[in-house]
Amino acid sequence: MYRETHDDDATGFEGSPDWLARFKRRRNLVLRRQTTSRSLPDEAPQVCRDFIERAQNLTETHDINPRNIINIYQVPRYFETEPKSTISARGSREVLLRKNGSSNRRFTATFTITAESKVLRLHLFFSKLKNRPACPPGVMVDVNPTGMWSADIPLEHARQIAFSRKETQLYREPVLYIIDSYDRHVKLADSKRLEGFNVFFLVVPPNMINILQLLDVAVNRSYQEYYRDQYDKYLGKALKDPLLQTKAVNL
């Protein structure tokens, strides 16, 4: 409302939290926040038992060592953090959030850990970039239009990370990846090409990652909080450093 009445000169607004609370109460406004919910299926116990049985069958059939059972988890993040809350009329069913033009640019961080609790190299996946960005040594970097795994990425990931270790060089030992049920991941479980290189995939059933996907619990939320904190620090630095701004004085 203040912006609508003052156009571009909307920088002098001041109001205490108490004033804002009274204003929302007078105008019948509430603070709405974007959230996601996840519910377990009714047959969750049986789904867990079936998943564990498949994992045991794979490890016994192919004699897979615990050091080669790799839990893998991908966390997509957008370069520009979008707002999570807005003010809207009480009782409204649709809540619109303001976004900027480049909010669709993202990257995906892939974390991996073995059944022996050894953390492997970090993999970063960037979308809509022409060249691979510079990253710290020891980080695997890929670029493609979607910023998510395609059919060719798992084999390269296995070659550079899983099979770069002494015990698995030359594909001498089979490797089992445990990964969530994202659409592209489901196809990996049936890939004969990957099996030819001793690479096997076990897909966590839908809506079960908070029970069967260990890294979802151990890494996901803490990593997103860390990224958001670093993003805010970068913005604070960019506001003062002209070298981090564009010619149009944008961040």
Short mmCIF file of C-alpha atoms in Angstrom, two decimals:
data_model
loop_
_atom_site.label_atom_id
_atom_site.label_comp_id
_atom_site.label_asym_id
_atom_site.label_seq_id
_atom_site.Cartn_x
_atom_site.Cartn_y
_atom_site.Cartn_z
CA MET A 1 0.00 0.00 0.00
CA TYR A 2 2.83 2.38 0.86
CA ARG A 3 4.56 1.62 -2.44
CA GLU A 4 1.35 2.23 -4.38
CA THR A 5 0.90 5.72 -2.91
CA HIS A 6 4.57 6.77 -3.09
CA ASP A 7 5.63 5.14 -6.39
CA ASP A 8 9.43 4.92 -6.59
CA ASP A 9 9.99 6.99 -3.45
CA ALA A 10 8.99 4.18 -1.08
CA THR A 11 12.03 4.21 1.17
CA GLY A 12 10.85 6.23 4.16
CA PHE A 13 8.33 3.82 5.64
CA GLU A 14 8.73 3.18 9.36
CA GLY A 15 6.59 1.02 11.60
CA SER A 16 7.13 -1.00 14.76
CA PRO A 17 6.21 -4.70 15.03
CA ASP A 18 3.29 -3.74 17.30
CA TRP A 19 2.00 -1.22 14.76
CA LEU A 20 2.27 -3.83 11.99
CA ALA A 21 0.37 -6.38 14.10
CA ARG A 22 -2.45 -3.89 14.74
CA PHE A 23 -2.52 -2.90 11.06
CA LYS A 24 -2.89 -6.53 9.96
CA ARG A 25 -5.65 -7.06 12.52
CA ARG A 26 -7.57 -3.99 11.30
CA ARG A 27 -7.22 -5.02 7.65
CA ASN A 28 -7.91 -8.71 8.30
CA LEU A 29 -4.45 -9.67 7.00
CA VAL A 30 -2.27 -12.60 8.04
CA LEU A 31 1.32 -13.69 7.42
CA ARG A 32 1.37 -16.67 5.05
CA ARG A 33 4.40 -18.92 4.63
CA GLN A 34 5.18 -21.36 1.85
CA THR A 35 5.64 -24.87 3.27
CA THR A 36 5.86 -28.45 2.07
CA SER A 37 4.37 -31.49 3.75
CA ARG A 38 5.24 -35.15 3.49
CA SER A 39 3.03 -38.01 4.65
CA LEU A 40 3.85 -41.69 4.93
CA PRO A 41 1.81 -44.18 2.88
CA ASP A 42 -0.58 -46.46 4.75
CA GLU A 43 1.53 -49.51 3.89
CA ALA A 44 4.79 -47.89 5.10
CA PRO A 45 5.90 -50.86 7.32
CA GLN A 46 5.61 -53.32 4.44
CA VAL A 47 7.32 -50.89 2.03
CA CYS A 48 10.26 -50.64 4.45
CA ARG A 49 10.53 -54.43 4.74
CA ASP A 50 10.44 -54.86 0.95
CA PHE A 51 13.12 -52.20 0.49
CA ILE A 52 15.43 -53.81 3.07
CA GLU A 53 14.90 -57.21 1.44
CA ARG A 54 15.83 -55.83 -1.99
CA ALA A 55 18.96 -54.24 -0.53
CA GLN A 56 19.99 -57.53 1.09
CA ASN A 57 19.38 -59.47 -2.13
CA LEU A 58 21.49 -57.05 -4.17
CA THR A 59 24.41 -57.05 -1.74
CA GLU A 60 24.38 -60.85 -1.40
CA THR A 61 23.91 -61.59 -5.11
CA HIS A 62 26.74 -59.30 -6.22
CA ASP A 63 28.87 -59.65 -3.05
CA ILE A 64 28.90 -55.88 -2.47
CA ASN A 65 31.22 -54.71 0.30
CA PRO A 66 29.84 -52.14 2.83
CA ARG A 67 32.50 -49.65 1.69
CA ASN A 68 30.87 -49.80 -1.75
CA ILE A 69 27.29 -49.26 -0.57
CA ILE A 70 26.87 -45.56 -1.22
CA ASN A 71 23.99 -43.48 0.04
CA ILE A 72 23.54 -40.55 -2.32
CA TYR A 73 21.35 -37.49 -1.84
CA GLN A 74 20.80 -34.47 -4.06
CA VAL A 75 19.82 -31.04 -2.75
CA PRO A 76 18.77 -28.55 -5.47
CA ARG A 77 19.23 -24.89 -4.56
CA TYR A 78 18.40 -21.72 -6.46
CA PHE A 79 21.08 -19.05 -6.77
CA GLU A 80 18.60 -16.40 -5.67
CA THR A 81 16.64 -17.21 -2.54
CA GLU A 82 12.94 -16.62 -3.09
CA PRO A 83 10.65 -15.18 -0.40
CA LYS A 84 8.97 -17.76 1.81
CA SER A 85 6.23 -15.55 3.24
CA THR A 86 3.96 -12.67 2.26
CA ILE A 87 0.98 -10.68 3.55
CA SER A 88 -2.42 -11.72 2.21
CA ALA A 89 -6.09 -11.48 3.15
CA ARG A 90 -7.17 -13.86 5.89
CA GLY A 91 -8.76 -17.02 4.50
CA SER A 92 -7.42 -16.63 0.95
CA ARG A 93 -6.83 -19.99 -0.73
CA GLU A 94 -4.15 -18.84 -3.18
CA VAL A 95 -1.02 -17.01 -2.03
CA LEU A 96 1.13 -15.24 -4.64
CA LEU A 97 4.84 -14.72 -3.98
CA ARG A 98 6.85 -12.10 -5.84
CA LYS A 99 9.76 -13.59 -7.82
CA ASN A 100 12.52 -12.09 -9.94
CA GLY A 101 13.42 -12.96 -13.52
CA SER A 102 16.44 -15.13 -12.74
CA SER A 103 14.93 -17.13 -9.88
CA ASN A 104 14.85 -20.28 -12.05
CA ARG A 105 18.63 -20.62 -12.18
CA ARG A 106 19.82 -23.31 -9.85
CA PHE A 107 22.47 -25.85 -9.00
CA THR A 108 22.34 -29.26 -7.34
CA ALA A 109 24.68 -30.40 -4.58
CA THR A 110 25.13 -34.18 -4.42
CA PHE A 111 26.30 -35.68 -1.13
CA THR A 112 27.55 -39.26 -0.82
CA ILE A 113 28.47 -41.42 2.15
CA THR A 114 29.35 -45.12 2.34
CA ALA A 115 27.90 -47.76 4.66
CA GLU A 116 31.19 -47.47 6.57
CA SER A 117 30.37 -43.79 7.29
CA LYS A 118 33.03 -42.40 4.95
CA VAL A 119 32.03 -39.15 3.23
CA LEU A 120 33.05 -39.05 -0.45
CA ARG A 121 33.74 -36.12 -2.76
CA LEU A 122 31.10 -33.45 -3.26
CA HIS A 123 29.46 -33.20 -6.68
CA LEU A 124 28.00 -29.90 -7.94
CA PHE A 125 25.65 -29.74 -10.90
CA PHE A 126 24.92 -26.40 -12.60
CA SER A 127 22.15 -25.64 -15.07
CA LYS A 128 22.00 -23.20 -18.00
CA LEU A 129 25.72 -22.35 -17.93
CA LYS A 130 27.99 -22.48 -20.97
CA ASN A 131 31.18 -23.23 -19.06
CA ARG A 132 32.01 -25.08 -15.88
CA PRO A 133 32.52 -22.63 -13.01
CA ALA A 134 35.68 -22.69 -10.94
CA CYS A 135 35.27 -24.65 -7.69
CA PRO A 136 37.60 -25.67 -4.86
CA PRO A 137 39.95 -28.62 -5.55
CA GLY A 138 38.40 -32.04 -4.99
CA VAL A 139 34.89 -31.00 -6.04
CA MET A 140 33.37 -32.70 -9.10
CA VAL A 141 31.51 -30.26 -11.36
CA ASP A 142 29.06 -30.87 -14.23
CA VAL A 143 26.84 -28.62 -16.35
CA ASN A 144 23.70 -29.41 -18.34
CA PRO A 145 20.39 -27.64 -19.22
CA THR A 146 18.35 -29.07 -16.33
CA GLY A 147 20.82 -29.09 -13.44
CA MET A 148 19.75 -32.63 -12.57
CA TRP A 149 21.24 -36.05 -13.30
CA SER A 150 20.85 -37.49 -16.80
CA ALA A 151 21.60 -41.05 -17.90
CA ASP A 152 25.30 -40.34 -18.52
CA ILE A 153 26.10 -38.60 -15.23
CA PRO A 154 25.94 -41.63 -12.85
CA LEU A 155 28.62 -43.53 -14.75
CA GLU A 156 30.93 -40.50 -14.76
CA HIS A 157 30.18 -39.96 -11.06
CA ALA A 158 31.05 -43.59 -10.34
CA ARG A 159 34.23 -43.37 -12.42
CA GLN A 160 35.53 -40.23 -10.71
CA ILE A 161 34.35 -40.88 -7.16
CA ALA A 162 33.42 -44.50 -6.46
CA PHE A 163 36.02 -46.12 -8.74
CA SER A 164 38.79 -43.63 -8.08
CA ARG A 165 39.52 -45.39 -4.80
CA LYS A 166 42.27 -48.00 -4.67
CA GLU A 167 39.99 -50.91 -3.78
CA THR A 168 37.55 -50.25 -6.65
CA GLN A 169 39.85 -49.21 -9.49
CA LEU A 170 39.28 -50.90 -12.87
CA TYR A 171 35.71 -51.72 -11.73
CA ARG A 172 37.03 -54.67 -9.71
CA GLU A 173 34.38 -54.37 -7.00
CA PRO A 174 30.65 -53.76 -7.57
CA VAL A 175 29.11 -50.56 -6.22
CA LEU A 176 25.54 -50.04 -4.99
CA TYR A 177 24.02 -46.56 -5.03
CA ILE A 178 21.00 -45.89 -2.81
CA ILE A 179 19.11 -42.89 -4.18
CA ASP A 180 15.69 -41.22 -3.89
CA SER A 181 12.81 -41.86 -6.30
CA TYR A 182 13.14 -38.79 -8.51
CA ASP A 183 11.78 -39.54 -12.01
CA ARG A 184 15.20 -39.76 -13.70
CA HIS A 185 16.58 -41.89 -10.89
CA VAL A 186 13.93 -44.61 -11.29
CA LYS A 187 15.26 -45.44 -14.76
CA LEU A 188 18.77 -45.94 -13.37
CA ALA A 189 17.69 -49.01 -11.40
CA ASP A 190 17.00 -50.85 -14.69
CA SER A 191 20.08 -49.66 -16.59
CA LYS A 192 21.90 -52.66 -18.09
CA ARG A 193 24.68 -50.34 -19.22
CA LEU A 194 25.47 -49.37 -15.63
CA GLU A 195 25.28 -52.98 -14.48
CA GLY A 196 27.87 -53.83 -17.13
CA PHE A 197 30.27 -51.58 -15.22
CA ASN A 198 29.37 -53.16 -11.86
CA VAL A 199 27.22 -50.15 -10.90
CA PHE A 200 23.83 -50.93 -9.34
CA PHE A 201 21.07 -48.60 -8.14
CA LEU A 202 18.47 -49.10 -5.43
CA VAL A 203 15.71 -46.49 -5.42
CA VAL A 204 14.11 -45.38 -2.15
CA PRO A 205 10.28 -45.68 -2.47
CA PRO A 206 8.26 -42.44 -2.83
CA ASN A 207 7.45 -40.56 0.40
CA MET A 208 9.84 -42.76 2.38
CA ILE A 209 13.08 -40.78 2.25
CA ASN A 210 12.64 -39.40 5.77
CA ILE A 211 12.89 -43.01 7.02
CA LEU A 212 15.05 -44.84 4.47
CA GLN A 213 17.22 -42.01 3.13
CA LEU A 214 19.75 -41.25 5.87
CA LEU A 215 21.24 -38.17 4.23
CA ASP A 216 17.82 -36.52 3.99
CA VAL A 217 17.76 -36.38 7.78
CA ALA A 218 21.47 -35.73 8.37
CA VAL A 219 22.28 -33.25 5.60
CA ASN A 220 19.29 -31.74 3.83
CA ARG A 221 17.92 -29.22 6.31
CA SER A 222 21.28 -28.26 7.82
CA TYR A 223 22.78 -27.70 4.37
CA GLN A 224 19.88 -25.51 3.25
CA GLU A 225 20.15 -23.42 6.42
CA TYR A 226 23.90 -23.06 5.90
CA TYR A 227 23.43 -22.05 2.26
CA ARG A 228 20.76 -19.49 3.18
CA ASP A 229 23.05 -18.01 5.86
CA GLN A 230 25.98 -17.74 3.41
CA TYR A 231 23.68 -16.24 0.78
CA ASP A 232 22.58 -13.50 3.18
CA LYS A 233 26.21 -12.77 4.09
CA TYR A 234 27.11 -12.49 0.41
CA LEU A 235 24.28 -10.02 -0.21
CA GLY A 236 25.45 -7.91 2.71
CA LYS A 237 28.97 -7.87 1.28
CA ALA A 238 27.75 -7.14 -2.27
CA LEU A 239 25.82 -4.07 -1.09
CA LYS A 240 29.13 -2.50 -0.05
CA ASP A 241 31.51 -3.90 -2.69
CA PRO A 242 31.12 -2.44 -6.23
CA LEU A 243 33.13 -5.35 -7.67
CA LEU A 244 30.25 -7.69 -6.77
CA GLN A 245 27.68 -5.51 -8.55
CA THR A 246 26.73 -5.29 -12.23
CA LYS A 247 27.01 -2.13 -14.34
CA ALA A 248 23.35 -1.45 -13.56
CA VAL A 249 24.22 -1.62 -9.84
CA ASN A 250 22.39 -4.92 -9.42
CA LEU A 251 23.64 -7.73 -7.18
#
